[in-house]
Short mmCIF file of C-alpha atoms in Angstrom, two decimals:
data_model
loop_
_atom_site.label_atom_id
_atom_site.label_comp_id
_atom_site.label_asym_id
_atom_site.label_seq_id
_atom_site.Cartn_x
_atom_site.Cartn_y
_atom_site.Cartn_z
CA UNK A 1 49.82 -37.74 -58.15
CA UNK A 2 51.24 -41.15 -58.85
CA UNK A 3 50.43 -44.60 -57.46
CA UNK A 4 53.25 -44.39 -54.92
CA UNK A 5 51.29 -41.67 -53.12
CA UNK A 6 48.23 -43.99 -52.77
CA UNK A 7 49.93 -47.13 -51.54
CA UNK A 8 49.53 -46.32 -47.79
CA UNK A 9 45.73 -46.92 -48.01
CA UNK A 10 44.38 -50.44 -47.45
CA UNK A 11 43.63 -50.69 -51.26
CA UNK A 12 44.02 -48.54 -54.26
CA UNK A 13 40.32 -47.92 -54.82
CA UNK A 14 39.85 -46.80 -51.23
CA UNK A 15 42.75 -44.31 -51.66
CA UNK A 16 41.17 -42.98 -54.87
CA UNK A 17 37.89 -42.77 -53.14
CA UNK A 18 39.39 -40.82 -50.19
CA UNK A 19 41.10 -38.41 -52.39
CA UNK A 20 37.95 -37.76 -54.34
CA UNK A 21 35.93 -37.38 -51.26
CA UNK A 22 38.53 -34.89 -49.91
CA UNK A 23 38.14 -32.84 -53.07
CA UNK A 24 34.22 -32.79 -52.72
CA UNK A 25 34.20 -31.88 -49.10
CA UNK A 26 37.00 -29.25 -49.65
CA UNK A 27 35.10 -27.61 -52.44
CA UNK A 28 37.42 -28.43 -55.28
CA UNK A 29 34.49 -30.30 -56.78
CA UNK A 30 31.43 -28.11 -56.22
CA UNK A 31 27.88 -29.39 -55.98
CA UNK A 32 26.51 -30.07 -59.50
CA UNK A 33 29.94 -30.03 -60.97
CA UNK A 34 31.02 -32.52 -63.69
CA UNK A 35 34.13 -34.45 -62.37
CA UNK A 36 36.91 -35.60 -64.57
CA UNK A 37 36.38 -38.67 -66.64
CA UNK A 38 37.46 -42.11 -65.63
CA UNK A 39 40.26 -42.05 -68.26
CA UNK A 40 41.48 -38.61 -66.86
CA UNK A 41 41.35 -39.86 -63.19
CA UNK A 42 43.08 -43.15 -64.12
CA UNK A 43 45.97 -41.18 -65.74
CA UNK A 44 46.20 -38.68 -62.81
CA UNK A 45 46.26 -41.29 -60.09
CA UNK A 46 48.30 -43.91 -62.10
CA UNK A 47 45.76 -46.62 -61.54
CA UNK A 48 43.48 -48.74 -63.76
CA UNK A 49 40.15 -47.66 -65.00
CA UNK A 50 38.52 -50.43 -62.95
CA UNK A 51 40.01 -49.13 -59.89
CA UNK A 52 38.63 -45.60 -60.53
CA UNK A 53 35.16 -47.01 -61.44
CA UNK A 54 35.06 -48.92 -58.24
CA UNK A 55 35.90 -45.73 -56.24
CA UNK A 56 33.31 -43.80 -58.12
CA UNK A 57 30.69 -46.49 -57.50
CA UNK A 58 31.44 -46.38 -53.72
CA UNK A 59 30.90 -42.62 -53.81
CA UNK A 60 27.56 -42.94 -55.59
CA UNK A 61 26.39 -45.41 -52.99
CA UNK A 62 27.42 -42.85 -50.30
CA UNK A 63 25.20 -40.25 -52.06
CA UNK A 64 28.23 -38.10 -52.98
CA UNK A 65 28.18 -38.56 -56.79
CA UNK A 66 25.46 -39.25 -59.27
CA UNK A 67 26.04 -40.63 -62.83
CA UNK A 68 23.89 -39.65 -65.83
CA UNK A 69 24.18 -41.87 -68.89
CA UNK A 70 25.74 -40.08 -71.79
CA UNK A 71 26.66 -37.04 -69.73
CA UNK A 72 29.05 -38.16 -66.96
CA UNK A 73 29.49 -38.25 -63.25
CA UNK A 74 28.43 -35.15 -61.15
CA UNK A 75 28.84 -34.05 -57.55
CA UNK A 76 25.38 -34.40 -55.83
CA UNK A 77 23.81 -31.41 -54.33
CA UNK A 78 23.20 -32.93 -50.82
CA UNK A 79 20.71 -30.19 -49.74
CA UNK A 80 17.94 -32.12 -47.81
CA UNK A 81 14.33 -31.01 -47.73
CA UNK A 82 11.79 -31.47 -44.99
CA UNK A 83 8.30 -32.66 -46.13
CA UNK A 84 5.44 -31.60 -43.96
CA UNK A 85 2.95 -34.45 -44.06
CA UNK A 86 -0.42 -32.53 -44.32
CA UNK A 87 -3.08 -32.85 -46.94
CA UNK A 88 -2.55 -29.38 -48.29
CA UNK A 89 1.05 -30.01 -49.34
CA UNK A 90 1.88 -26.51 -48.02
CA UNK A 91 5.57 -26.97 -48.14
CA UNK A 92 5.36 -27.26 -51.90
CA UNK A 93 3.98 -23.79 -52.55
CA UNK A 94 7.29 -22.65 -54.20
CA UNK A 95 8.07 -25.95 -55.86
CA UNK A 96 8.21 -26.40 -59.56
CA UNK A 97 6.66 -29.23 -61.42
CA UNK A 98 7.57 -31.15 -64.68
CA UNK A 99 4.92 -33.40 -66.23
CA UNK A 100 6.50 -36.60 -67.38
CA UNK A 101 3.40 -38.43 -68.77
CA UNK A 102 -0.28 -38.97 -68.47
CA UNK A 103 -1.50 -42.50 -69.33
CA UNK A 104 -3.98 -45.18 -68.45
CA UNK A 105 -2.40 -48.11 -66.48
CA UNK A 106 -2.96 -50.42 -63.63
CA UNK A 107 -1.29 -50.01 -60.24
CA UNK A 108 1.40 -52.55 -60.17
CA UNK A 109 3.37 -51.62 -57.00
CA UNK A 110 2.73 -54.46 -54.44
CA UNK A 111 2.93 -52.20 -51.38
CA UNK A 112 0.02 -50.17 -52.87
CA UNK A 113 -2.22 -53.24 -52.44
CA UNK A 114 -2.63 -52.32 -48.80
CA UNK A 115 -5.08 -49.63 -49.96
CA UNK A 116 -6.99 -52.21 -51.95
CA UNK A 117 -7.01 -50.15 -55.21
CA UNK A 118 -9.15 -50.99 -58.18
CA UNK A 119 -7.78 -53.72 -60.49
CA UNK A 120 -8.77 -51.87 -63.65
CA UNK A 121 -6.51 -49.29 -65.35
CA UNK A 122 -6.62 -45.90 -63.90
CA UNK A 123 -5.41 -42.40 -65.11
CA UNK A 124 -1.79 -42.14 -64.06
CA UNK A 125 -0.12 -38.69 -63.79
CA UNK A 126 3.68 -38.82 -63.45
CA UNK A 127 5.70 -35.79 -62.38
CA UNK A 128 9.06 -34.67 -61.14
CA UNK A 129 9.02 -31.98 -58.30
CA UNK A 130 11.85 -29.40 -58.07
CA UNK A 131 12.65 -26.92 -55.40
CA UNK A 132 12.64 -23.15 -56.09
CA UNK A 133 16.26 -23.31 -57.16
CA UNK A 134 15.55 -26.15 -59.51
CA UNK A 135 16.93 -28.93 -57.48
CA UNK A 136 15.08 -32.31 -58.00
CA UNK A 137 13.18 -33.33 -54.86
CA UNK A 138 10.82 -36.12 -55.68
CA UNK A 139 9.15 -38.32 -58.29
CA UNK A 140 5.34 -38.61 -58.07
CA UNK A 141 2.95 -41.01 -59.67
CA UNK A 142 -0.75 -40.25 -58.99
CA UNK A 143 -3.53 -42.63 -60.02
CA UNK A 144 -7.16 -41.53 -60.19
CA UNK A 145 -10.46 -42.40 -61.96
CA UNK A 146 -9.87 -42.74 -65.69
CA UNK A 147 -13.24 -40.95 -66.46
CA UNK A 148 -12.02 -37.54 -65.30
CA UNK A 149 -13.17 -34.82 -67.64
CA UNK A 150 -10.74 -33.90 -70.36
CA UNK A 151 -10.55 -30.25 -69.39
CA UNK A 152 -9.55 -31.13 -65.94
CA UNK A 153 -6.81 -33.55 -67.15
CA UNK A 154 -5.36 -30.79 -69.31
CA UNK A 155 -4.67 -28.78 -66.07
CA UNK A 156 -2.61 -31.62 -64.46
CA UNK A 157 0.49 -30.47 -66.30
CA UNK A 158 0.63 -27.25 -64.32
CA UNK A 159 -0.37 -28.23 -60.80
CA UNK A 160 -0.75 -31.01 -58.32
CA UNK A 161 -3.68 -33.31 -58.87
CA UNK A 162 -5.33 -32.49 -55.57
CA UNK A 163 -4.98 -28.82 -56.17
CA UNK A 164 -6.49 -29.03 -59.65
CA UNK A 165 -9.46 -31.11 -58.34
CA UNK A 166 -9.92 -28.56 -55.56
CA UNK A 167 -10.38 -25.68 -58.09
CA UNK A 168 -13.29 -27.83 -59.56
CA UNK A 169 -14.77 -28.28 -56.09
CA UNK A 170 -13.61 -31.81 -55.73
CA UNK A 171 -12.02 -31.73 -52.23
CA UNK A 172 -10.07 -34.04 -49.97
CA UNK A 173 -12.19 -35.65 -47.21
CA UNK A 174 -9.55 -38.07 -45.87
CA UNK A 175 -5.97 -39.03 -46.53
CA UNK A 176 -3.98 -42.18 -45.47
CA UNK A 177 -0.27 -42.33 -45.74
CA UNK A 178 2.31 -45.19 -45.53
CA UNK A 179 6.05 -44.23 -45.37
CA UNK A 180 8.61 -46.92 -46.18
CA UNK A 181 11.97 -47.34 -47.94
CA UNK A 182 12.78 -49.46 -51.00
CA UNK A 183 15.22 -49.54 -53.94
CA UNK A 184 14.46 -47.04 -56.64
CA UNK A 185 11.98 -47.97 -59.25
CA UNK A 186 13.16 -48.01 -62.78
CA UNK A 187 11.52 -44.74 -63.71
CA UNK A 188 12.51 -42.87 -60.50
CA UNK A 189 15.99 -44.14 -60.85
CA UNK A 190 16.20 -42.85 -64.43
CA UNK A 191 14.84 -39.34 -63.69
CA UNK A 192 17.16 -38.96 -60.59
CA UNK A 193 20.22 -40.34 -62.50
CA UNK A 194 21.01 -42.80 -59.53
CA UNK A 195 22.34 -46.31 -59.69
CA UNK A 196 20.10 -49.40 -59.74
CA UNK A 197 19.08 -50.38 -56.09
CA UNK A 198 19.75 -46.94 -54.67
CA UNK A 199 17.73 -46.53 -51.45
CA UNK A 200 14.61 -44.31 -51.70
CA UNK A 201 12.26 -42.81 -49.18
CA UNK A 202 8.61 -43.48 -50.43
CA UNK A 203 5.34 -42.06 -49.44
CA UNK A 204 2.37 -44.02 -50.53
CA UNK A 205 -1.01 -42.28 -50.21
CA UNK A 206 -4.81 -42.95 -50.60
CA UNK A 207 -7.14 -40.06 -50.74
CA UNK A 208 -10.87 -39.99 -50.65
CA UNK A 209 -12.87 -36.90 -52.01
CA UNK A 210 -16.32 -35.41 -51.70
CA UNK A 211 -17.13 -36.70 -55.19
CA UNK A 212 -18.59 -40.24 -55.06
CA UNK A 213 -16.29 -42.70 -56.78
CA UNK A 214 -13.35 -40.23 -57.01
CA UNK A 215 -10.51 -41.77 -55.01
CA UNK A 216 -6.83 -40.96 -55.48
CA UNK A 217 -3.90 -43.31 -55.03
CA UNK A 218 -0.21 -42.51 -55.42
CA UNK A 219 3.44 -42.94 -54.52
CA UNK A 220 6.27 -40.52 -54.31
CA UNK A 221 9.89 -41.51 -54.31
CA UNK A 222 12.95 -39.50 -53.28
CA UNK A 223 16.54 -40.60 -52.66
CA UNK A 224 17.05 -41.23 -48.97
CA UNK A 225 19.55 -38.38 -48.57
CA UNK A 226 17.33 -35.90 -50.35
CA UNK A 227 14.13 -35.77 -48.31
CA UNK A 228 12.84 -36.19 -44.78
CA UNK A 229 9.35 -36.22 -43.46
CA UNK A 230 7.78 -34.42 -40.32
CA UNK A 231 4.30 -34.63 -38.83
CA UNK A 232 2.49 -33.65 -35.70
CA UNK A 233 0.92 -36.21 -33.47
CA UNK A 234 -2.07 -35.11 -31.35
CA UNK A 235 -1.73 -35.49 -27.61
CA UNK A 236 -5.10 -37.34 -27.33
CA UNK A 237 -4.29 -41.00 -26.33
CA UNK A 238 -5.02 -43.54 -28.95
CA UNK A 239 -4.79 -47.36 -28.96
CA UNK A 240 -1.94 -48.45 -31.22
CA UNK A 241 -3.03 -50.81 -33.95
CA UNK A 242 -0.74 -53.01 -36.03
CA UNK A 243 -1.78 -54.51 -39.30
CA UNK A 244 -0.01 -56.98 -41.51
CA UNK A 245 0.69 -55.48 -44.86
CA UNK A 246 -0.25 -57.30 -48.02
CA UNK A 247 2.75 -59.17 -49.38
#
């Protein structure tokens, strides 16, 4: 396909974008597939590498492609998951976890200040959550008291923090959730292989337990096209309350 076949479009990069999108939707490029390199597409379409890169950037912004440094550009698996907002996290029964790190650090995310977390360093457990077919769903950072017993900390690599604590009779008594949207944080962007500024659905949470002094704070992030949330609202009338978040 040469440049003459693309000239009917408003611009060359839009024409290249349209052709690539056609291949993705038509199945020529399957979900998870590595697409041809910029050099190969440039030669095929008879356009500059800059034109191809602009078309690829547009498709990344649309959530159709994802670029992973050192590996290439891949077709995104646009399967969307539905998160049931309950304390038991029942929807994640068949999910797989990958521990990224356990470290002591302060909560730096400004939106978390709504929960008035401690200013001192806490134990931070960072994980990736995958579906049963190994598709990445969300990135999670959970903060809790830094004096947790070492034997309990060792278990965090194989299960959710709240599930592990529950096995040790430290149970949830109350959970508060904030849902918002924001550009991907540096770490979340890195693990999902998405461009800087990509819109993310976030769930910020604050959990109290039956153990005095044991409170849990956390934030999960997922690309806007990867996850949706659902919850039930009781029919009992309640007075709506609005509060100004901490800036």
